[in-house]
Short mmCIF file of C-alpha atoms in Angstrom, two decimals:
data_model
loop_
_atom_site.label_atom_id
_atom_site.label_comp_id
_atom_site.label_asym_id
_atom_site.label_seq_id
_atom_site.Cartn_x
_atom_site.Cartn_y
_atom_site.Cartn_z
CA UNK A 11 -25.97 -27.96 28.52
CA UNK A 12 -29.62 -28.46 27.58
CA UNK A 13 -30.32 -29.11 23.83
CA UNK A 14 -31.84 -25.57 23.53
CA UNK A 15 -28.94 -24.06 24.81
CA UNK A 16 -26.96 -26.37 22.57
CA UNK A 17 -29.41 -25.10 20.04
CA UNK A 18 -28.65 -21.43 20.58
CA UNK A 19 -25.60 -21.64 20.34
CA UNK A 20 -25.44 -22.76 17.14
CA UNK A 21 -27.66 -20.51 15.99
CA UNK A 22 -26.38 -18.21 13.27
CA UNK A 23 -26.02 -14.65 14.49
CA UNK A 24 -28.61 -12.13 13.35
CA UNK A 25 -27.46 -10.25 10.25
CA UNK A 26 -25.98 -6.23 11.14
CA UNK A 27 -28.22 -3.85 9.80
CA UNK A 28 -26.29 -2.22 6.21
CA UNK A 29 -25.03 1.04 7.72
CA UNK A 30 -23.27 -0.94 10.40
CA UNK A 31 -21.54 -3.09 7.45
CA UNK A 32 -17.57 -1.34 7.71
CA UNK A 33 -17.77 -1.23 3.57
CA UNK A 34 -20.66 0.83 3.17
CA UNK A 35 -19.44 2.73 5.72
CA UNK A 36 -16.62 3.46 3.84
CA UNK A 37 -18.72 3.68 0.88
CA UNK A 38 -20.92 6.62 2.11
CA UNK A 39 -17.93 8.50 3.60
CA UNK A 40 -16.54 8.97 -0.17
CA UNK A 41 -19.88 10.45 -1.27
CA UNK A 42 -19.93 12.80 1.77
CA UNK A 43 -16.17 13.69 1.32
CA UNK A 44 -17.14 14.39 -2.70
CA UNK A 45 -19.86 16.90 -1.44
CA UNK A 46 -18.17 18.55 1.03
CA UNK A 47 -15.15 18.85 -1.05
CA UNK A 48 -16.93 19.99 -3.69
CA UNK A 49 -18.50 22.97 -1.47
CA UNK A 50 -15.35 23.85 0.05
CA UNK A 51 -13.88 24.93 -3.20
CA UNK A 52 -16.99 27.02 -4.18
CA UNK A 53 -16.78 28.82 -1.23
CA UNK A 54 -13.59 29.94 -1.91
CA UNK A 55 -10.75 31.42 0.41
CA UNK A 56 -11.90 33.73 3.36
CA UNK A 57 -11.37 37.02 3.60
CA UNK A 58 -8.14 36.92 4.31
CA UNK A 59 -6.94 34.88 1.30
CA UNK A 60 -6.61 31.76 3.20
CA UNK A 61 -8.04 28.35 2.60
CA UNK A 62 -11.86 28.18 4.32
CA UNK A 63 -13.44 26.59 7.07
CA UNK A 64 -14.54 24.18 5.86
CA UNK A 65 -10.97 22.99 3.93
CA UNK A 66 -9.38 23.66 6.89
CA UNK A 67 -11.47 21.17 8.73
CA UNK A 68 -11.47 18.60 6.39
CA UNK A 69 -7.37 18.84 6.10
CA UNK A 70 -7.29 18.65 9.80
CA UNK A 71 -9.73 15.22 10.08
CA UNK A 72 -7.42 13.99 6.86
CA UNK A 73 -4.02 14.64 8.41
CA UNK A 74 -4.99 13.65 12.11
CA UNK A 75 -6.46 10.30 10.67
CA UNK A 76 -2.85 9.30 8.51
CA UNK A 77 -1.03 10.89 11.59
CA UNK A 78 -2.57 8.11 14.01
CA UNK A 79 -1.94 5.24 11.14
CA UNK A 80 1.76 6.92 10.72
CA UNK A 81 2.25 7.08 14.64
CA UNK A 82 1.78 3.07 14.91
CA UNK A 83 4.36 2.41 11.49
CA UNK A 84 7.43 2.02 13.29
CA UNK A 85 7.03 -0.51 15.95
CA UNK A 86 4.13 -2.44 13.92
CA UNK A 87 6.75 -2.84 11.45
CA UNK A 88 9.35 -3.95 13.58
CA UNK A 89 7.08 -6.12 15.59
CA UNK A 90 5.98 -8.01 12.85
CA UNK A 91 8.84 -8.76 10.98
CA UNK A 92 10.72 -10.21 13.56
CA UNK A 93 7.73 -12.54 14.56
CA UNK A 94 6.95 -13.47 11.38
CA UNK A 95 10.85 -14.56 10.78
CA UNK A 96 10.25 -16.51 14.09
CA UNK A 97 7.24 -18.02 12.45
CA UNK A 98 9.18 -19.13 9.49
CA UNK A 99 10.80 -21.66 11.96
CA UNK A 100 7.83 -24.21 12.10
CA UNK A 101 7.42 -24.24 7.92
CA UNK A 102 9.15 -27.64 6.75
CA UNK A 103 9.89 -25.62 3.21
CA UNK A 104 10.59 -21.88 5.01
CA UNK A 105 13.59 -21.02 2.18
CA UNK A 106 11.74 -22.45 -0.75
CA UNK A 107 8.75 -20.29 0.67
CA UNK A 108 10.91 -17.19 0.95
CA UNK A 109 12.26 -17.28 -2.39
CA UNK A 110 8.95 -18.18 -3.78
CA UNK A 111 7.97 -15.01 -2.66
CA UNK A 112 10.78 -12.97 -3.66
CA UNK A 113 10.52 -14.55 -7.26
CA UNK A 114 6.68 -13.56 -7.71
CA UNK A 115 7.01 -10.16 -6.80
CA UNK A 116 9.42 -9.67 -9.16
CA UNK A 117 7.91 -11.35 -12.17
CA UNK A 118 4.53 -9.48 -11.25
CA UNK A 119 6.57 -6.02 -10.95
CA UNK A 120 7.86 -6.76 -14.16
CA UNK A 121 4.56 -7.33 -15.75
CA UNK A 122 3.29 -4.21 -14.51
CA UNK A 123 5.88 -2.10 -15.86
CA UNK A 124 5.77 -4.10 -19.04
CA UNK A 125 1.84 -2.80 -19.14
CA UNK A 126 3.10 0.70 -18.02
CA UNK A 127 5.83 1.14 -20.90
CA UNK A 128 2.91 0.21 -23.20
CA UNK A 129 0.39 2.46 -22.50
CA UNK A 130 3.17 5.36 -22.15
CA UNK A 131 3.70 4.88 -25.83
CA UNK A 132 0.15 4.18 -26.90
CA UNK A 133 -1.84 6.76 -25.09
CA UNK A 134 1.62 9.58 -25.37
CA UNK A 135 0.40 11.81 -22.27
CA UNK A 136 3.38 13.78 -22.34
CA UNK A 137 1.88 15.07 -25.92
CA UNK A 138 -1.46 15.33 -24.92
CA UNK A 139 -1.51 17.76 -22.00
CA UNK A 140 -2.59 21.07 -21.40
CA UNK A 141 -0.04 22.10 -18.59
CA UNK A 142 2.26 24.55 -18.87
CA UNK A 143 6.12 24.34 -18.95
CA UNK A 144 6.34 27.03 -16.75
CA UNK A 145 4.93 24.68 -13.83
CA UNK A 146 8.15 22.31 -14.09
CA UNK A 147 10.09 22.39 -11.31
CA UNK A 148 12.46 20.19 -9.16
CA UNK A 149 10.97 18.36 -6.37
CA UNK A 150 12.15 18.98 -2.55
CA UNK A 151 13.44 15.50 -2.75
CA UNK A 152 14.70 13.44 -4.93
CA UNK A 153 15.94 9.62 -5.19
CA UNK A 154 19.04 8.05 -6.62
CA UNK A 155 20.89 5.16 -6.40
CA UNK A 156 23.67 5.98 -3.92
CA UNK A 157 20.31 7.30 -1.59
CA UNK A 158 19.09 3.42 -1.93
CA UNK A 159 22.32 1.70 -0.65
CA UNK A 160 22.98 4.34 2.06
CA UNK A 161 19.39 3.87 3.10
CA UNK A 162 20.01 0.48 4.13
CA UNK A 163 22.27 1.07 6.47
CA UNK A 164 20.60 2.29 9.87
CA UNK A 165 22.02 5.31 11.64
CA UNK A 166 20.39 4.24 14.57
CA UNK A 167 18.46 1.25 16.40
CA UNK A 168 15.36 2.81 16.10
CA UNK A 169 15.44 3.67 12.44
CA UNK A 170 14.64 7.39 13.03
CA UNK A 171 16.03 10.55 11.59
CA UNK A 172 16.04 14.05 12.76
CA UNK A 173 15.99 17.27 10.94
CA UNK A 174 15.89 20.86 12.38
CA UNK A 175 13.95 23.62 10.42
CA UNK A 176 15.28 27.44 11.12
CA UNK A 177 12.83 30.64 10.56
CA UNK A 178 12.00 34.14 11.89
CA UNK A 179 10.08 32.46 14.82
CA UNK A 180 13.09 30.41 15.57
CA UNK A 181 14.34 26.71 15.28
CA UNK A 182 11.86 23.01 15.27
CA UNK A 183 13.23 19.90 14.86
CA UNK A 184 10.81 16.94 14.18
CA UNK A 185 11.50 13.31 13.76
CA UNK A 186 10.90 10.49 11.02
CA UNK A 187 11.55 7.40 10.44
CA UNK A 188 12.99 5.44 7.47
CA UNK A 189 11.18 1.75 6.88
CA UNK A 190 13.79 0.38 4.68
CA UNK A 191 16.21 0.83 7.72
CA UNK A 192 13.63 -0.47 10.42
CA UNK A 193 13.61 -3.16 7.84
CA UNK A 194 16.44 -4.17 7.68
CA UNK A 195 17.18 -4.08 11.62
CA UNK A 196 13.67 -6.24 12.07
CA UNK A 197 15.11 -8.64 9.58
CA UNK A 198 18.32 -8.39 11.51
CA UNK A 199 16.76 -8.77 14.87
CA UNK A 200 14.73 -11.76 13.40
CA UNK A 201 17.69 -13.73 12.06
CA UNK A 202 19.40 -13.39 15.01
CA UNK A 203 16.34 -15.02 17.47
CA UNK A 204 16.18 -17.58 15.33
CA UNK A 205 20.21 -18.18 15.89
CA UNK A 206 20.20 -17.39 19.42
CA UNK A 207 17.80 -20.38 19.85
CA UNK A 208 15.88 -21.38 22.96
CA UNK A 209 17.42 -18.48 25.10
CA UNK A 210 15.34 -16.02 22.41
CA UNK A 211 12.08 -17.57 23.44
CA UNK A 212 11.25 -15.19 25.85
CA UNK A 213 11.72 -12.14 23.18
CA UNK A 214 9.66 -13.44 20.64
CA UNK A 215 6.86 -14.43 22.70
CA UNK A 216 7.63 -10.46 24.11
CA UNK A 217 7.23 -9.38 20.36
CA UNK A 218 4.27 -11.33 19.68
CA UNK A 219 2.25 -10.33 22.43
CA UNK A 220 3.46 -6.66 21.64
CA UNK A 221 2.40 -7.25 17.83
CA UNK A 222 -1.19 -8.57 19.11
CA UNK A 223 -1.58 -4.86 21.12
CA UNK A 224 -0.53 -2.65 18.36
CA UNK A 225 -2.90 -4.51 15.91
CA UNK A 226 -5.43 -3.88 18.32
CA UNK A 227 -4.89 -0.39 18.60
CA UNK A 228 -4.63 0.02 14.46
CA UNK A 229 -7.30 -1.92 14.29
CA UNK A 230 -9.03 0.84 16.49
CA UNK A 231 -7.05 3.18 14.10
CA UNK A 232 -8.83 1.57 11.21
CA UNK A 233 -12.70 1.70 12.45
CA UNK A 234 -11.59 5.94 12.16
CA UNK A 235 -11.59 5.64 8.51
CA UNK A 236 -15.18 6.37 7.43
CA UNK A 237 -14.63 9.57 9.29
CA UNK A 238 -10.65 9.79 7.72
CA UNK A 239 -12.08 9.29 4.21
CA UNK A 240 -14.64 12.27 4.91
CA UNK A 241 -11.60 14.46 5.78
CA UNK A 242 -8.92 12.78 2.66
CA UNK A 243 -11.10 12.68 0.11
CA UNK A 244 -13.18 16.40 0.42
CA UNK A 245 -9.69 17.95 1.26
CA UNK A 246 -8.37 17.02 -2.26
CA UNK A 247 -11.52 17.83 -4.01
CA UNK A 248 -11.84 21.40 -2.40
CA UNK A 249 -7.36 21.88 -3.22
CA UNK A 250 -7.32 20.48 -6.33
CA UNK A 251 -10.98 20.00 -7.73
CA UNK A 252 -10.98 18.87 -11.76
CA UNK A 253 -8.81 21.57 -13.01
CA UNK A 254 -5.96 19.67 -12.95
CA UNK A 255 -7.05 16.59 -13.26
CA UNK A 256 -8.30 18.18 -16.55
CA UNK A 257 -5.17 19.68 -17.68
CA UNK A 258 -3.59 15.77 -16.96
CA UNK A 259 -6.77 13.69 -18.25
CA UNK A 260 -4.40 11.78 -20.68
CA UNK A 261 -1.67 11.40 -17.62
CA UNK A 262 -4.57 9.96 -15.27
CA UNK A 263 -6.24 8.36 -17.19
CA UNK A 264 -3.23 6.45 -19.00
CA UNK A 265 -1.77 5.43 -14.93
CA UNK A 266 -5.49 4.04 -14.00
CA UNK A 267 -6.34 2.05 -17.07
CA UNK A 268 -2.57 0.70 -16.06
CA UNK A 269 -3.96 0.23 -12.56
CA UNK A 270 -7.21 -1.45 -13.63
CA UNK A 271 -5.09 -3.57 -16.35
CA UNK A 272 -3.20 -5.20 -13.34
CA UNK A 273 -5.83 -5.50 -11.17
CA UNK A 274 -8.86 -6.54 -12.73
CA UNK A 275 -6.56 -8.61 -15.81
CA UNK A 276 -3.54 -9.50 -14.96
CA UNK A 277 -4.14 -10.61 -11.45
CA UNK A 278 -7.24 -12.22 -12.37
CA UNK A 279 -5.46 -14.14 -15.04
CA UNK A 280 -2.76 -15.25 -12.96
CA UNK A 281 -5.16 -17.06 -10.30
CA UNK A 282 -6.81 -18.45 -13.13
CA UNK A 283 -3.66 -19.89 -13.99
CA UNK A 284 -2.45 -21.44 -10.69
CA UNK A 285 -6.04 -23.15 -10.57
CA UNK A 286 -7.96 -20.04 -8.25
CA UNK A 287 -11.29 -18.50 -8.84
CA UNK A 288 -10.45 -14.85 -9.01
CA UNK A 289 -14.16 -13.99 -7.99
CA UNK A 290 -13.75 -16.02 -4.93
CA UNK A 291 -10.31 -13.56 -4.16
CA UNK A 292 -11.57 -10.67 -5.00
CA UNK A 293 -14.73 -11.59 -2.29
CA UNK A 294 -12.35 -12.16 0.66
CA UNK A 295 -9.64 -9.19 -0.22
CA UNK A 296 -11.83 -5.98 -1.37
CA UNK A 297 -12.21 -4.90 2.42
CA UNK A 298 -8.54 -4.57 2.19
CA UNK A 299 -8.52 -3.32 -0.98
CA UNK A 300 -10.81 -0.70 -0.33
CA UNK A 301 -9.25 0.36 3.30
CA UNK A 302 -6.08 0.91 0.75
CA UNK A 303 -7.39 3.03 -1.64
CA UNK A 304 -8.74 5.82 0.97
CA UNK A 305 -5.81 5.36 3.18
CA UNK A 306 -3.39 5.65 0.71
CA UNK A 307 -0.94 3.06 2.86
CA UNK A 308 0.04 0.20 2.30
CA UNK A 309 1.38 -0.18 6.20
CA UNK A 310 -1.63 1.41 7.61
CA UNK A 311 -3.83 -1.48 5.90
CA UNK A 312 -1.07 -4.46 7.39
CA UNK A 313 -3.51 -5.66 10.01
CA UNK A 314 -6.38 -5.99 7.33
CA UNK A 315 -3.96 -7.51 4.38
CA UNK A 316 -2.66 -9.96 6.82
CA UNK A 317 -6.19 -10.58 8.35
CA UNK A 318 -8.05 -11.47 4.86
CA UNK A 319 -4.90 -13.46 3.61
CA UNK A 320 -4.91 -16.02 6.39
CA UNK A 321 -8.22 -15.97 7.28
CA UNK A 322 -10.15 -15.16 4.08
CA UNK A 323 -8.22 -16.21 1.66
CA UNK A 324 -6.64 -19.70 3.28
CA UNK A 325 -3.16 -18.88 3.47
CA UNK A 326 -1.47 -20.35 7.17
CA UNK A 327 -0.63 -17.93 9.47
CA UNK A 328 2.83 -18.73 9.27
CA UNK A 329 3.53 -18.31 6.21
CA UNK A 330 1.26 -15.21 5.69
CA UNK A 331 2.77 -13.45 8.97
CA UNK A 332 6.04 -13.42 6.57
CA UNK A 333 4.91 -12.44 3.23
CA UNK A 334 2.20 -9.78 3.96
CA UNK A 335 4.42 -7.63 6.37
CA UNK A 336 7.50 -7.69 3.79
CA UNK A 337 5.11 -7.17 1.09
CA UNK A 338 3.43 -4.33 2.64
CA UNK A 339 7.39 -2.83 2.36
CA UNK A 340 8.43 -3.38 -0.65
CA UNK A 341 5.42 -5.28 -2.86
CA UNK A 342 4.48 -2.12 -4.35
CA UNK A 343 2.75 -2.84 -8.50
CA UNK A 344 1.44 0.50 -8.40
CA UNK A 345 4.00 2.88 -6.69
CA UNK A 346 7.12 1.20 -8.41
CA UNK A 347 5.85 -0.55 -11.91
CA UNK A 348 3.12 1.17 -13.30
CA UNK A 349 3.47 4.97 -12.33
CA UNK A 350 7.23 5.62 -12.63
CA UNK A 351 7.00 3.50 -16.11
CA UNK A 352 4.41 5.82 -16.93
CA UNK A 353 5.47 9.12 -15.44
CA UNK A 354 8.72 8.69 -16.86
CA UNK A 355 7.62 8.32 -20.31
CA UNK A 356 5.72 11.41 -20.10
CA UNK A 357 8.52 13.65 -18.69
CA UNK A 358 10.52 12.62 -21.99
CA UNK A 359 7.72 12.99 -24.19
CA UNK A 360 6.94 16.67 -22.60
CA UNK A 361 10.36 18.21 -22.82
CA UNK A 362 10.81 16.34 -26.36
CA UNK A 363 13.48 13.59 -25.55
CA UNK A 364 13.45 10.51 -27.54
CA UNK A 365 14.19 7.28 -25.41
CA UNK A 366 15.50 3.74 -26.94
CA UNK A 367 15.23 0.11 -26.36
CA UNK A 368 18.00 0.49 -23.52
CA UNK A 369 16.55 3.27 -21.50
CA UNK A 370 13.04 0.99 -21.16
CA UNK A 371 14.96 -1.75 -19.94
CA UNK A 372 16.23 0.38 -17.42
CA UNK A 373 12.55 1.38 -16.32
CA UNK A 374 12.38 -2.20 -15.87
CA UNK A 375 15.16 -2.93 -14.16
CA UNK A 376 14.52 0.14 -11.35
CA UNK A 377 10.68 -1.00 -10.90
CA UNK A 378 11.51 -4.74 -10.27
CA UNK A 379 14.80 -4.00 -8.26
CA UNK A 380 14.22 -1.08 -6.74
CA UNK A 381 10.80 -1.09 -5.72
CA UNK A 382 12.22 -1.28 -1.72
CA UNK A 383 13.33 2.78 -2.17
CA UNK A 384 9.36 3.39 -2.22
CA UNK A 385 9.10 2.06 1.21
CA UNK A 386 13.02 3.55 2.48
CA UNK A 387 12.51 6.92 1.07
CA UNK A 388 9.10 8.92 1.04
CA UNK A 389 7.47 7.17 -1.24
CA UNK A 390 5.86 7.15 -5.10
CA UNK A 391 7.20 10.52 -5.93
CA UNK A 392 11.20 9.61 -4.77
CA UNK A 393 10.60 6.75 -6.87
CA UNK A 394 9.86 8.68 -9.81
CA UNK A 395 12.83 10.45 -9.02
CA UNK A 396 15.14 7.47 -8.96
CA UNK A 397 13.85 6.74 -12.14
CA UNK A 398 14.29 9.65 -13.91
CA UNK A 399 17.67 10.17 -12.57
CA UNK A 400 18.41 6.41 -13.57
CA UNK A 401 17.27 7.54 -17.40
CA UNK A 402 19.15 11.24 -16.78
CA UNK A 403 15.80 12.67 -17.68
CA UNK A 404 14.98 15.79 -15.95
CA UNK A 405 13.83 16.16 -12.47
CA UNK A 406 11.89 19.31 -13.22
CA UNK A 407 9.49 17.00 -14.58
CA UNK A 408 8.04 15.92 -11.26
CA UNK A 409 6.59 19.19 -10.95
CA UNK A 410 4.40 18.56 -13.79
CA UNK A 411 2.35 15.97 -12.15
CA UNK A 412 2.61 16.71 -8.31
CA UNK A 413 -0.89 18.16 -8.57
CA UNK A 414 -2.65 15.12 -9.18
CA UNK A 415 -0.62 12.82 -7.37
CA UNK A 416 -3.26 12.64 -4.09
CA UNK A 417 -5.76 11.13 -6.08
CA UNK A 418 -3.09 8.78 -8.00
CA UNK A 419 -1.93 7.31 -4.80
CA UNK A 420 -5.30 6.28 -3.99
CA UNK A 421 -5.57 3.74 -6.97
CA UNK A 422 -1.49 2.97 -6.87
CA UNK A 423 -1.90 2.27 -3.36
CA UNK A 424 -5.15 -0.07 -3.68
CA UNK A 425 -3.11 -2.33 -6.27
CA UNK A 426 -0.05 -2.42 -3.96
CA UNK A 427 -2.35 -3.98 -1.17
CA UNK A 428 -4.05 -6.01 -3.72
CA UNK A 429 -0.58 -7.57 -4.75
CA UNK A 430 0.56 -8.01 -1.18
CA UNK A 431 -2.35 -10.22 -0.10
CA UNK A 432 -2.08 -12.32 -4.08
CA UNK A 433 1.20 -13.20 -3.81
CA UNK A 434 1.10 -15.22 -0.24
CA UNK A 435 -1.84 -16.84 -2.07
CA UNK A 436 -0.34 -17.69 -5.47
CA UNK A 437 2.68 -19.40 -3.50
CA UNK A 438 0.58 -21.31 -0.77
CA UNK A 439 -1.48 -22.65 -3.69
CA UNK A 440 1.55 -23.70 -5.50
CA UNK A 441 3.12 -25.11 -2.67
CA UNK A 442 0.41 -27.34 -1.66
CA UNK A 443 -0.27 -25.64 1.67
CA UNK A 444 -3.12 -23.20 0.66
CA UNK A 445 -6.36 -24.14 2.81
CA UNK A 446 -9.02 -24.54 -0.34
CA UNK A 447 -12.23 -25.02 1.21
CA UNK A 448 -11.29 -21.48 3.46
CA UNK A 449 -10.44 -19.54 -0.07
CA UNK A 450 -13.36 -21.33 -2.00
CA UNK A 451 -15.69 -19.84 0.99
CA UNK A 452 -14.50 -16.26 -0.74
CA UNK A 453 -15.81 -15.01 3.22
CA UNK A 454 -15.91 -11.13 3.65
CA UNK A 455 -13.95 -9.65 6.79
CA UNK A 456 -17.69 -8.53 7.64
CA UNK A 457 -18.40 -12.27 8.78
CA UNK A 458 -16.06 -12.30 11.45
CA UNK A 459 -16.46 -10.75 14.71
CA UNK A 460 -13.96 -8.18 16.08
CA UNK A 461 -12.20 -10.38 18.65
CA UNK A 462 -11.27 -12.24 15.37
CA UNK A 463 -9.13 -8.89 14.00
CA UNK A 464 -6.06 -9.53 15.49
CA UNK A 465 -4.96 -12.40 14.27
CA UNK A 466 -3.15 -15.27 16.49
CA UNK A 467 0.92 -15.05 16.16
#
């Protein structure tokens, strides 16, 4: 090769133009959702009572784009579980590592619902709230303990459950699937490679090639959402608008101060502490971050998480091909700590019932141990449930605060991700394995090139 060729190839790639940068992509697909949104719900129903036009067409963009991420949950799950329990095999320290983990995301769990018990009883939203009583009601479903254990065993291989609807038009039946049981088999599955020994080699290197694909095809998932956030975001302006946000300001407000507490505090703090420069994380993880918090999943955003962790943020693949995809499960600061703290608190304080010492201690202890029923039941709002039937407070309560739990999830989700990609870091820095010159880069995921987005197995 001649030097100029030599020379060329070196040379540093021209700089994409700013609308072809993925985050202010994103960026300008919030402000278009906000104005579409906005004139959806000044438009009003149609004629015949029913939502618009334009609601209806933003609902359908919103619900197509989280049925494509929803569509790839299942077997991404599986898939990487099991290879990142394979992966475990070439770390020296692979149970110090995994009990590392375990350890942070509890003590960070518990520091989140510490802040959330706090602000319950400093900011009282459960006093200061205009909605009525009358819009208490039980939800559709609800979480408890027994709900938890049985969820962890699998009624099938696949993890999926079937349930049959019956109207005037007749009978449908539609499938879902439960990710604390596919879970549990991946982790199942994993161990038992690993056991099976060289005669596994040809399944794992099955899985991750099969992993590689369906991070492809997320990925492809992924490059929907400016068009997804158009769709999420105007849908919940033009259904819910600020009316109820209004009549909840004191509820909202007190669960995202508790969000930005954690976030922008807390987290911050504890890089500080384990010798990280939080600007330099906050650089390489705010793609992910941000893909979170118009998403709303914490799944959906796996390929990102995992991407900005290893590769960003200087974790090694093998350890961060274990940590992000069980984090992404049950690692969940915002979903499990913070809002069911705070929730909680307000259900007592609206229907007048006084709790004690013992009852916050059993906020705590649901948020740090039971933070896996927000990933093996349907999420935030059975987790409210569990912990308001772990405090025998009423259930009616959820009702109260279902209307503004779309635009909740987007901040409760955007911490859970943010959690999920600190915790692989805090651990590989304390472990002595971290890669510092790669995290004190703090490199955006807009630096590397798409044949760089799945990352190597």
């Amino acid at each position: 090769m001649s030097p100029t060729s030599v020379a060329a190839a070196r040379a540093p790639k021209a700089p994409k133009p700013f609308y072809a940068n993925f985050g202010f992509q994103v960026l300008a697909a919030m402000v278009i959702g906000l104005v579409l949104g906005f004139i959806a719900r000044n438009m009003g129903p149609d004629a015949a009572g029913q939502a618009n036009w334009l609601t209806q067409t933003l609902a359908t963009v919103g619900s197509s784009f989280v049925s494509l991420l929803r569509a790839l949950v299942p077997v991404l799950v599986f898939t990487a579980i099991v290879a990142s329990i394979a992966n475990l095999r070439e770390l020296n320290n692979a149970a110090k590592l995994v009990w590392q983990t375990l350890l942070w995301f509890a003590i960070t769990a518990l520091i989140a619902v510490v802040i959330g018990i706090a602000l319950g009883l400093i900011i009282q939203p459960g006093l200061n709230t205009e909605v009525a009583a009358e819009a208490a009601k039980a939800p559709s479903s609800t979480g408890s303990w027994l709900d938890f254990l049985k969820g962890l065993i699998p009624s099938n291989i696949l993890g999926l459950q079937a349930s049959t609807r019956v109207s005037d038009s007749g009978a449908s039946t539609s499938l879902s699937f439960n990710v604390l049981q596919i879970l549990v088999i991946s982790i199942v599955v994993g161990i038992a490679a690993l056991r099976v020994g060289p005669a596994a080699d040809p399944f794992i290197a099955f899985t991750r090639s099969f992993l590689k694909v369906i991070h492809k095809v997320l990925w492809w998932v992924i490059r929907l959402t400016p068009i997804g956030t158009i769709g999420l975001l105007g849908n919940a302006v033009a259904v819910y608008g600020w009316d109820a946000l209004a009549q909840l300001g004191w509820y909202s407000a007190a669960i995202y101060i508790g969000l930005a507490i954690v976030l922008f505090v807390v987290y911050p703090v504890l890089l500080q502490v384990n010798g990280l420069n939080p600007i330099r994380y906050f650089q390489s993880a705010w793609p992910a971050i941000q893909l979170a918090f118009v998403s709303r999943s914490s799944i959906g955003t796996l390929p990102v998480t995992e991407r900005i962790t290893e590769q960003n943020l200087g974790v090694p693949r093998e350890y961060a091909a274990f940590a992000v995809p069980l984090g992404a499960t049950t690692k969940m600061d915002g979903c499990a700590s913070i809002y069911p703290a705070i929730s909680a608190i307000f259900v007592a304080q609206f229907f007048g019932i006084s709790l004690g010492i013992e009852h916050y201690l059993l906020i705590a202890f649901v948020a740090v141990i039971g933070s896996a029923a927000t990933a093996g039941l349907t999420g935030a709002t059975v987790m409210l449930t569990l912990t308001l039937s772990t405090l025998g407070l009423p259930l009616e309560g959820v009702g109260l605060l279902l209307a503004v739990d779309p635009i909740l999830d987007m901040g409760r989700t955007a911490v859970n991700v943010a959690g999920q990609a600190l915790i692989p870091t805090i651990v590989a820095k304390r472990e002595g394995i971290l890669d510092q010159a790669t995290y004190d880069r703090g490199e955006s995921i807009e630096a590397l090139d798409d044949a760089q987005a799945v990352p190597a197995q």
